[in-house]
mmCIF file of N, CA and C in Angstrom:
data_model
loop_
_atom_site.group_PDB
_atom_site.id
_atom_site.type_symbol
_atom_site.label_atom_id
_atom_site.label_comp_id
_atom_site.label_asym_id
_atom_site.label_seq_id
_atom_site.Cartn_x
_atom_site.Cartn_y
_atom_site.Cartn_z
ATOM 1 N N MET A 259 197.453 214.651 99.627
ATOM 2 C CA MET A 259 196.597 213.944 99.438
ATOM 3 C C MET A 259 195.898 213.771 100.807
ATOM 4 N N THR A 260 194.563 214.036 101.060
ATOM 5 C CA THR A 260 194.213 213.645 102.520
ATOM 6 C C THR A 260 194.023 212.211 102.924
ATOM 7 N N GLU A 261 194.318 211.919 104.110
ATOM 8 C CA GLU A 261 194.219 210.428 104.435
ATOM 9 C C GLU A 261 193.599 210.169 105.731
ATOM 10 N N VAL A 262 193.161 209.045 106.072
ATOM 11 C CA VAL A 262 192.527 208.701 107.441
ATOM 12 C C VAL A 262 193.454 207.802 108.059
ATOM 13 N N ASP A 263 193.960 208.231 109.453
ATOM 14 C CA ASP A 263 194.506 207.374 110.096
ATOM 15 C C ASP A 263 193.848 206.372 111.276
ATOM 16 N N ARG A 264 193.972 205.041 110.712
ATOM 17 C CA ARG A 264 193.215 203.954 111.360
ATOM 18 C C ARG A 264 193.591 203.851 112.780
ATOM 19 N N GLY A 265 194.641 204.343 113.033
ATOM 20 C CA GLY A 265 195.201 204.007 114.557
ATOM 21 C C GLY A 265 195.866 202.645 114.460
ATOM 22 N N GLY A 266 195.496 201.799 115.507
ATOM 23 C CA GLY A 266 195.714 200.242 115.496
ATOM 24 C C GLY A 266 195.273 199.723 114.780
ATOM 25 N N ASP A 267 194.045 199.965 113.971
ATOM 26 C CA ASP A 267 193.286 198.894 113.063
ATOM 27 C C ASP A 267 193.698 198.843 112.008
ATOM 28 N N GLY A 268 194.836 199.397 111.331
ATOM 29 C CA GLY A 268 195.319 199.354 110.092
ATOM 30 C C GLY A 268 196.301 200.332 109.561
ATOM 31 N N PRO A 269 196.633 200.405 108.450
ATOM 32 C CA PRO A 269 197.326 201.475 107.867
ATOM 33 C C PRO A 269 196.721 202.788 107.511
ATOM 34 N N THR A 270 197.281 203.595 107.399
ATOM 35 C CA THR A 270 196.562 205.128 107.109
ATOM 36 C C THR A 270 196.234 204.897 105.577
ATOM 37 N N VAL A 271 194.888 205.176 105.221
ATOM 38 C CA VAL A 271 194.404 205.017 103.788
ATOM 39 C C VAL A 271 193.773 206.446 103.239
ATOM 40 N N PRO A 272 193.867 206.807 102.062
ATOM 41 C CA PRO A 272 193.307 208.089 101.344
ATOM 42 C C PRO A 272 191.902 207.894 101.537
ATOM 43 N N LEU A 273 191.262 209.011 101.813
ATOM 44 C CA LEU A 273 189.605 208.944 101.670
ATOM 45 C C LEU A 273 189.108 208.402 100.439
ATOM 46 N N TYR A 274 189.451 208.545 99.327
ATOM 47 C CA TYR A 274 188.764 207.978 98.407
ATOM 48 C C TYR A 274 188.648 206.451 98.440
ATOM 49 N N VAL A 275 189.527 206.022 99.436
ATOM 50 C CA VAL A 275 189.315 204.469 99.717
ATOM 51 C C VAL A 275 188.005 204.301 100.570
ATOM 52 N N VAL A 276 188.115 204.950 101.417
ATOM 53 C CA VAL A 276 187.185 204.793 102.302
ATOM 54 C C VAL A 276 185.745 205.162 101.621
ATOM 55 N N THR A 277 185.501 206.013 100.771
ATOM 56 C CA THR A 277 184.214 206.065 100.186
ATOM 57 C C THR A 277 183.791 205.651 98.908
ATOM 58 N N GLY A 278 185.044 204.714 98.632
ATOM 59 C CA GLY A 278 184.760 203.915 96.992
ATOM 60 C C GLY A 278 185.179 204.688 95.871
ATOM 61 N N GLY A 279 185.882 205.750 95.926
ATOM 62 C CA GLY A 279 185.995 206.573 94.968
ATOM 63 C C GLY A 279 185.143 207.682 95.001
ATOM 64 N N ARG A 280 184.005 207.974 95.553
ATOM 65 C CA ARG A 280 182.907 209.022 95.549
ATOM 66 C C ARG A 280 183.398 209.912 96.316
ATOM 67 N N ALA A 281 182.962 211.135 95.769
ATOM 68 C CA ALA A 281 182.930 212.396 96.249
ATOM 69 C C ALA A 281 181.655 213.123 96.185
ATOM 70 N N GLY A 282 181.693 214.230 96.941
ATOM 71 C CA GLY A 282 180.383 214.883 97.117
ATOM 72 C C GLY A 282 179.565 214.436 97.970
ATOM 73 N N VAL A 283 178.534 215.649 98.251
ATOM 74 C CA VAL A 283 177.570 215.280 99.209
ATOM 75 C C VAL A 283 176.339 214.685 98.734
ATOM 76 N N PRO A 284 175.735 213.586 98.876
ATOM 77 C CA PRO A 284 174.592 212.966 98.707
ATOM 78 C C PRO A 284 173.312 213.836 98.849
ATOM 79 N N ARG A 285 172.551 213.967 97.989
ATOM 80 C CA ARG A 285 171.100 214.821 97.975
ATOM 81 C C ARG A 285 170.431 214.432 99.182
ATOM 82 N N GLY A 286 170.290 215.544 99.771
ATOM 83 C CA GLY A 286 169.647 215.372 100.847
ATOM 84 C C GLY A 286 169.891 215.304 102.199
ATOM 85 N N ILE A 287 171.235 215.142 102.524
ATOM 86 C CA ILE A 287 172.117 214.966 103.272
ATOM 87 C C ILE A 287 172.614 216.204 103.880
ATOM 88 N N VAL A 288 172.379 217.208 104.998
ATOM 89 C CA VAL A 288 173.157 218.166 105.265
ATOM 90 C C VAL A 288 173.507 217.879 106.733
ATOM 91 N N PRO A 289 174.490 219.021 107.291
ATOM 92 C CA PRO A 289 174.851 218.547 108.627
ATOM 93 C C PRO A 289 173.781 218.503 109.547
ATOM 94 N N ALA A 290 172.750 219.087 109.289
ATOM 95 C CA ALA A 290 171.709 218.881 110.309
ATOM 96 C C ALA A 290 170.762 217.873 110.351
ATOM 97 N N THR A 291 171.080 216.874 109.121
ATOM 98 C CA THR A 291 170.426 215.610 109.464
ATOM 99 C C THR A 291 170.489 214.748 110.286
ATOM 100 N N LEU A 292 169.395 214.315 111.076
ATOM 101 C CA LEU A 292 169.352 213.146 112.142
ATOM 102 C C LEU A 292 169.767 211.938 111.455
ATOM 103 N N VAL A 293 170.677 211.239 112.190
ATOM 104 C CA VAL A 293 171.232 209.874 111.706
ATOM 105 C C VAL A 293 171.131 208.848 112.816
ATOM 106 N N VAL A 294 170.362 207.866 112.525
ATOM 107 C CA VAL A 294 170.387 206.733 113.911
ATOM 108 C C VAL A 294 170.505 205.427 113.027
ATOM 109 N N ALA A 295 171.398 204.709 114.048
ATOM 110 C CA ALA A 295 171.738 203.098 113.640
ATOM 111 C C ALA A 295 170.485 202.549 113.737
ATOM 112 N N ARG A 296 170.411 201.421 112.762
ATOM 113 C CA ARG A 296 169.431 200.617 112.469
ATOM 114 C C ARG A 296 169.935 199.191 112.633
ATOM 115 N N SER A 297 171.326 198.967 112.604
ATOM 116 C CA SER A 297 171.887 197.976 112.756
ATOM 117 C C SER A 297 173.294 198.139 113.605
ATOM 118 N N VAL A 298 174.065 196.816 114.144
ATOM 119 C CA VAL A 298 175.285 197.023 114.450
ATOM 120 C C VAL A 298 176.456 196.691 113.345
ATOM 121 N N PRO A 299 177.590 196.968 113.808
ATOM 122 C CA PRO A 299 178.691 196.723 113.043
ATOM 123 C C PRO A 299 178.878 195.207 112.672
ATOM 124 N N ALA A 300 178.948 194.987 111.504
ATOM 125 C CA ALA A 300 179.086 193.480 111.291
ATOM 126 C C ALA A 300 180.544 193.117 111.094
ATOM 127 N N PRO A 301 181.072 191.592 111.378
ATOM 128 C CA PRO A 301 182.435 191.536 111.385
ATOM 129 C C PRO A 301 182.935 191.749 110.305
ATOM 130 N N GLY A 302 184.103 192.501 109.947
ATOM 131 C CA GLY A 302 184.818 192.492 108.577
ATOM 132 C C GLY A 302 184.520 194.204 107.998
ATOM 133 N N ASP A 303 183.415 194.810 108.873
ATOM 134 C CA ASP A 303 183.289 196.209 108.131
ATOM 135 C C ASP A 303 184.412 196.892 108.214
ATOM 136 N N ALA A 304 184.419 198.119 107.247
ATOM 137 C CA ALA A 304 185.424 198.945 107.499
ATOM 138 C C ALA A 304 185.576 199.848 108.814
ATOM 139 N N PRO A 305 186.500 200.075 109.394
ATOM 140 C CA PRO A 305 186.533 200.745 110.782
ATOM 141 C C PRO A 305 185.702 202.138 110.852
ATOM 142 N N GLU A 306 185.808 202.817 109.727
ATOM 143 C CA GLU A 306 185.076 204.192 109.760
ATOM 144 C C GLU A 306 183.408 204.008 109.745
ATOM 145 N N ARG A 307 182.764 202.578 109.043
ATOM 146 C CA ARG A 307 181.975 202.156 108.767
ATOM 147 C C ARG A 307 181.437 202.014 110.412
ATOM 148 N N ALA A 308 181.989 200.964 111.005
ATOM 149 C CA ALA A 308 181.744 200.594 111.962
ATOM 150 C C ALA A 308 181.566 201.590 113.164
ATOM 151 N N ALA A 309 182.618 202.767 113.125
ATOM 152 C CA ALA A 309 182.680 203.795 114.270
ATOM 153 C C ALA A 309 181.391 204.789 113.991
ATOM 154 N N LEU A 310 180.888 204.656 112.766
ATOM 155 C CA LEU A 310 179.582 205.409 112.433
ATOM 156 C C LEU A 310 178.544 204.585 113.022
ATOM 157 N N LEU A 311 178.469 203.529 112.980
ATOM 158 C CA LEU A 311 177.110 202.897 113.431
ATOM 159 C C LEU A 311 177.121 202.898 114.998
ATOM 160 N N ARG A 312 178.632 202.790 115.620
ATOM 161 C CA ARG A 312 178.795 202.742 116.957
ATOM 162 C C ARG A 312 178.211 204.439 117.293
ATOM 163 N N ALA A 313 178.273 205.039 116.771
ATOM 164 C CA ALA A 313 178.399 206.770 117.136
ATOM 165 C C ALA A 313 176.845 207.032 116.835
ATOM 166 N N CYS A 314 176.169 206.407 116.338
ATOM 167 C CA CYS A 314 174.808 207.068 115.976
ATOM 168 C C CYS A 314 173.738 205.870 116.617
ATOM 169 N N VAL A 315 174.124 205.241 117.738
ATOM 170 C CA VAL A 315 173.044 204.565 118.564
ATOM 171 C C VAL A 315 171.842 205.217 118.701
ATOM 172 N N ARG A 316 172.033 206.484 119.059
ATOM 173 C CA ARG A 316 170.963 207.589 119.608
ATOM 174 C C ARG A 316 170.775 208.499 118.192
ATOM 175 N N PRO A 317 170.033 209.194 117.982
ATOM 176 C CA PRO A 317 169.877 210.112 116.641
ATOM 177 C C PRO A 317 171.143 211.205 117.108
ATOM 178 N N ARG A 318 171.920 211.499 116.104
ATOM 179 C CA ARG A 318 172.603 212.411 116.182
ATOM 180 C C ARG A 318 172.751 213.090 114.779
ATOM 181 N N PRO A 319 173.286 214.535 114.813
ATOM 182 C CA PRO A 319 173.183 215.084 113.400
ATOM 183 C C PRO A 319 174.644 214.742 112.740
ATOM 184 N N ALA A 320 174.490 214.540 111.386
ATOM 185 C CA ALA A 320 175.471 214.410 110.341
ATOM 186 C C ALA A 320 176.768 214.954 110.889
ATOM 187 N N GLY A 321 176.618 216.098 111.230
ATOM 188 C CA GLY A 321 177.784 216.882 111.067
ATOM 189 C C GLY A 321 178.468 216.678 112.274
ATOM 190 N N GLU A 322 177.922 216.475 113.360
ATOM 191 C CA GLU A 322 178.345 216.134 114.717
ATOM 192 C C GLU A 322 179.220 214.944 114.604
ATOM 193 N N LEU A 323 178.575 213.913 113.740
ATOM 194 C CA LEU A 323 179.353 212.362 113.710
ATOM 195 C C LEU A 323 180.574 212.671 113.115
ATOM 196 N N ALA A 324 180.347 213.716 112.076
ATOM 197 C CA ALA A 324 182.047 214.095 111.296
ATOM 198 C C ALA A 324 182.877 214.571 111.974
ATOM 199 N N ALA A 325 182.426 215.447 113.009
ATOM 200 C CA ALA A 325 183.356 216.129 113.936
ATOM 201 C C ALA A 325 184.116 215.114 114.712
ATOM 202 N N GLY A 326 182.858 214.383 115.167
ATOM 203 C CA GLY A 326 183.455 213.031 116.185
ATOM 204 C C GLY A 326 184.364 212.385 115.915
ATOM 205 N N LEU A 327 184.300 211.921 114.738
ATOM 206 C CA LEU A 327 184.799 210.742 113.617
ATOM 207 C C LEU A 327 186.214 211.100 113.291
ATOM 208 N N GLY A 328 186.252 212.833 113.262
ATOM 209 C CA GLY A 328 187.538 213.279 112.719
ATOM 210 C C GLY A 328 187.590 213.019 110.944
ATOM 211 N N LEU A 329 186.261 213.014 110.438
ATOM 212 C CA LEU A 329 186.563 212.701 109.060
ATOM 213 C C LEU A 329 185.852 213.938 108.554
ATOM 214 N N PRO A 330 186.276 214.481 107.169
ATOM 215 C CA PRO A 330 185.406 215.765 106.632
ATOM 216 C C PRO A 330 183.911 215.253 106.278
ATOM 217 N N PHE A 331 182.963 216.163 106.154
ATOM 218 C CA PHE A 331 181.563 215.990 106.085
ATOM 219 C C PHE A 331 181.143 215.035 104.804
ATOM 220 N N GLY A 332 181.656 215.461 103.703
ATOM 221 C CA GLY A 332 181.218 214.694 102.720
ATOM 222 C C GLY A 332 181.810 213.376 102.712
ATOM 223 N N VAL A 333 182.529 213.006 103.523
ATOM 224 C CA VAL A 333 182.772 211.431 103.378
ATOM 225 C C VAL A 333 181.851 210.741 104.215
ATOM 226 N N VAL A 334 181.498 211.438 105.674
ATOM 227 C CA VAL A 334 180.662 210.793 106.153
ATOM 228 C C VAL A 334 179.233 210.658 105.864
ATOM 229 N N ALA A 335 178.855 211.818 104.875
ATOM 230 C CA ALA A 335 177.625 211.787 104.113
ATOM 231 C C ALA A 335 177.359 210.758 103.037
ATOM 232 N N VAL A 336 178.727 210.118 102.370
ATOM 233 C CA VAL A 336 178.503 209.036 101.425
ATOM 234 C C VAL A 336 178.368 208.164 102.219
ATOM 235 N N LEU A 337 179.520 207.957 103.420
ATOM 236 C CA LEU A 337 179.302 206.660 104.333
ATOM 237 C C LEU A 337 177.691 206.343 104.742
ATOM 238 N N VAL A 338 177.076 207.384 105.166
ATOM 239 C CA VAL A 338 175.698 207.471 105.535
ATOM 240 C C VAL A 338 174.669 207.099 104.539
ATOM 241 N N GLU A 339 174.822 207.869 103.325
ATOM 242 C CA GLU A 339 174.154 207.245 102.521
ATOM 243 C C GLU A 339 174.148 205.738 101.983
ATOM 244 N N ASP A 340 175.422 205.485 101.796
ATOM 245 C CA ASP A 340 175.561 203.782 101.868
ATOM 246 C C ASP A 340 174.771 202.877 102.899
ATOM 247 N N LEU A 341 174.902 203.304 104.210
ATOM 248 C CA LEU A 341 174.285 202.858 105.427
ATOM 249 C C LEU A 341 172.602 202.707 104.978
ATOM 250 N N ARG A 342 172.402 204.047 104.695
ATOM 251 C CA ARG A 342 170.724 204.237 104.269
ATOM 252 C C ARG A 342 170.438 203.151 103.319
ATOM 253 N N ALA A 343 171.054 203.271 102.591
ATOM 254 C CA ALA A 343 170.403 202.246 101.236
ATOM 255 C C ALA A 343 170.485 200.946 101.675
ATOM 256 N N GLY A 344 171.469 200.363 102.523
ATOM 257 C CA GLY A 344 171.371 198.939 103.066
ATOM 258 C C GLY A 344 170.672 198.782 104.387
ATOM 259 N N ALA A 345 169.569 199.692 104.618
ATOM 260 C CA ALA A 345 168.831 199.729 105.952
ATOM 261 C C ALA A 345 169.821 199.959 107.155
ATOM 262 N N GLY A 346 170.996 200.336 106.927
ATOM 263 C CA GLY A 346 171.970 200.108 108.145
ATOM 264 C C GLY A 346 171.539 201.527 109.427
ATOM 265 N N VAL A 347 171.062 202.724 108.439
ATOM 266 C CA VAL A 347 170.534 203.781 109.529
ATOM 267 C C VAL A 347 169.431 204.104 108.781
ATOM 268 N N GLU A 348 168.799 205.003 109.542
ATOM 269 C CA GLU A 348 167.606 206.101 109.226
ATOM 270 C C GLU A 348 167.793 207.401 109.512
ATOM 271 N N LEU A 349 167.311 207.972 108.296
ATOM 272 C CA LEU A 349 167.843 209.606 108.537
ATOM 273 C C LEU A 349 166.550 210.147 108.997
ATOM 274 N N GLY A 350 166.658 211.223 109.808
ATOM 275 C CA GLY A 350 165.749 211.792 110.514
ATOM 276 C C GLY A 350 165.220 213.335 110.159
ATOM 277 N N ALA A 351 164.558 214.133 110.884
ATOM 278 C CA ALA A 351 163.885 215.486 110.337
ATOM 279 C C ALA A 351 164.730 216.537 110.104
ATOM 280 N N GLY A 352 166.164 216.525 110.392
ATOM 281 C CA GLY A 352 167.027 217.772 110.537
ATOM 282 C C GLY A 352 167.399 217.729 108.915
ATOM 283 N N GLY A 353 167.087 216.721 108.061
ATOM 284 C CA GLY A 353 167.169 216.938 106.335
ATOM 285 C C GLY A 353 167.115 215.658 105.935
ATOM 286 N N GLY A 354 167.066 215.721 104.656
ATOM 287 C CA GLY A 354 167.142 214.455 104.021
ATOM 288 C C GLY A 354 165.394 213.715 104.305
ATOM 289 N N GLU A 355 165.542 212.590 104.343
ATOM 290 C CA GLU A 355 164.272 211.698 104.442
ATOM 291 C C GLU A 355 163.730 211.709 105.876
ATOM 292 N N ARG A 356 162.428 211.556 106.137
ATOM 293 C CA ARG A 356 162.018 211.514 107.803
ATOM 294 C C ARG A 356 161.760 210.445 107.910
ATOM 295 N N PRO A 357 162.161 209.436 108.986
ATOM 296 C CA PRO A 357 161.624 208.417 109.151
ATOM 297 C C PRO A 357 160.055 208.586 109.315
ATOM 298 N N THR A 358 159.340 207.464 109.126
ATOM 299 C CA THR A 358 157.841 206.973 109.085
ATOM 300 C C THR A 358 157.644 205.904 110.306
ATOM 301 N N GLY A 359 156.708 206.507 111.026
ATOM 302 C CA GLY A 359 156.178 205.568 112.075
ATOM 303 C C GLY A 359 155.009 205.834 112.710
ATOM 304 N N ALA A 360 154.341 205.318 113.624
ATOM 305 C CA ALA A 360 152.678 205.232 114.199
ATOM 306 C C ALA A 360 153.168 206.641 114.664
ATOM 307 N N ALA A 361 154.170 207.249 115.720
ATOM 308 C CA ALA A 361 154.055 208.326 115.874
ATOM 309 C C ALA A 361 153.879 209.386 115.133
ATOM 310 N N ASP A 362 154.853 209.413 114.266
ATOM 311 C CA ASP A 362 154.809 210.470 112.934
ATOM 312 C C ASP A 362 153.434 210.674 112.326
ATOM 313 N N ALA A 363 153.139 209.519 112.057
ATOM 314 C CA ALA A 363 151.943 209.483 111.102
ATOM 315 C C ALA A 363 150.718 210.031 112.116
ATOM 316 N N ALA A 364 150.509 209.725 113.438
ATOM 317 C CA ALA A 364 149.562 210.312 114.250
ATOM 318 C C ALA A 364 149.762 211.951 114.474
ATOM 319 N N ALA A 365 150.728 212.012 114.814
ATOM 320 C CA ALA A 365 150.930 213.530 114.837
ATOM 321 C C ALA A 365 150.824 214.694 113.439
ATOM 322 N N GLY A 366 151.241 214.012 112.679
ATOM 323 C CA GLY A 366 150.896 214.707 111.389
ATOM 324 C C GLY A 366 149.397 214.756 110.798
ATOM 325 N N SER A 367 148.733 213.405 111.144
ATOM 326 C CA SER A 367 147.229 213.598 110.529
ATOM 327 C C SER A 367 146.368 214.127 111.510
ATOM 328 N N ASP A 368 146.529 214.551 113.004
ATOM 329 C CA ASP A 368 145.566 214.519 113.970
ATOM 330 C C ASP A 368 145.114 215.781 113.741
ATOM 331 N N PRO A 369 143.723 216.271 113.306
ATOM 332 C CA PRO A 369 143.385 217.666 113.270
ATOM 333 C C PRO A 369 143.223 218.531 114.698
ATOM 334 N N ALA A 370 143.105 217.787 115.516
ATOM 335 C CA ALA A 370 143.157 218.635 116.998
ATOM 336 C C ALA A 370 144.627 218.908 117.268
ATOM 337 N N THR A 371 145.672 218.215 117.253
ATOM 338 C CA THR A 371 146.771 218.589 117.186
ATOM 339 C C THR A 371 147.317 219.857 116.521
ATOM 340 N N LEU A 372 146.874 219.757 115.011
ATOM 341 C CA LEU A 372 147.534 221.007 114.423
ATOM 342 C C LEU A 372 146.594 222.154 114.700
ATOM 343 N N LYS A 373 145.223 222.075 115.166
ATOM 344 C CA LYS A 373 144.853 223.107 115.601
ATOM 345 C C LYS A 373 145.349 223.622 116.883
ATOM 346 N N ALA A 374 145.793 222.860 117.834
ATOM 347 C CA ALA A 374 146.226 223.215 119.010
ATOM 348 C C ALA A 374 147.523 223.831 118.646
ATOM 349 N N LEU A 375 148.474 223.185 117.729
ATOM 350 C CA LEU A 375 149.674 224.143 117.367
ATOM 351 C C LEU A 375 149.782 225.411 116.535
ATOM 352 N N ILE A 376 148.618 225.818 115.847
ATOM 353 C CA ILE A 376 148.248 226.543 115.126
ATOM 354 C C ILE A 376 148.058 227.762 116.331
ATOM 355 N N ASP A 377 147.005 227.704 116.789
ATOM 356 C CA ASP A 377 146.462 228.401 118.346
ATOM 357 C C ASP A 377 147.610 228.499 119.116
ATOM 358 N N GLY A 378 148.480 227.832 119.118
ATOM 359 C CA GLY A 378 149.853 228.188 120.016
ATOM 360 C C GLY A 378 150.662 228.827 119.332
ATOM 361 N N LEU A 379 150.816 229.010 118.361
ATOM 362 C CA LEU A 379 151.732 229.800 117.481
ATOM 363 C C LEU A 379 151.066 231.245 117.081
ATOM 364 N N GLN A 380 149.879 231.249 117.109
ATOM 365 C CA GLN A 380 149.169 232.671 116.924
ATOM 366 C C GLN A 380 148.944 233.405 118.178
ATOM 367 N N ARG A 381 149.349 232.739 119.322
ATOM 368 C CA ARG A 381 149.560 233.641 120.568
ATOM 369 C C ARG A 381 150.724 234.319 120.902
ATOM 370 N N LEU A 382 151.675 233.764 120.122
ATOM 371 C CA LEU A 382 153.072 234.282 120.409
ATOM 372 C C LEU A 382 153.215 235.645 119.700
#
């Protein structure tokens, strides 16, 4: 059975406890999916959840988060999905859903920007 050693934060627990019994990678989350925290860890959060939020203060790929936290990618993907559903994190352009904002909307709808991009690609 695979387990997580929480160090000084508590006992070693099986991974199914960390994910609430869920397994598999949620749809739309791939190792290249950028994850950025939109909240801070709350008192009483599980150590893995708190570590994940602290690790993605700046956008980081989900695969890199898994490696840095020493957890399987599937476990991190489940935690990311839970946090996304609760607005704790936002997913970026590496995969999954793309965050929307004024800059994204302006870049995607400006015909001059798109024309310049196409012209630049044609020159390659």
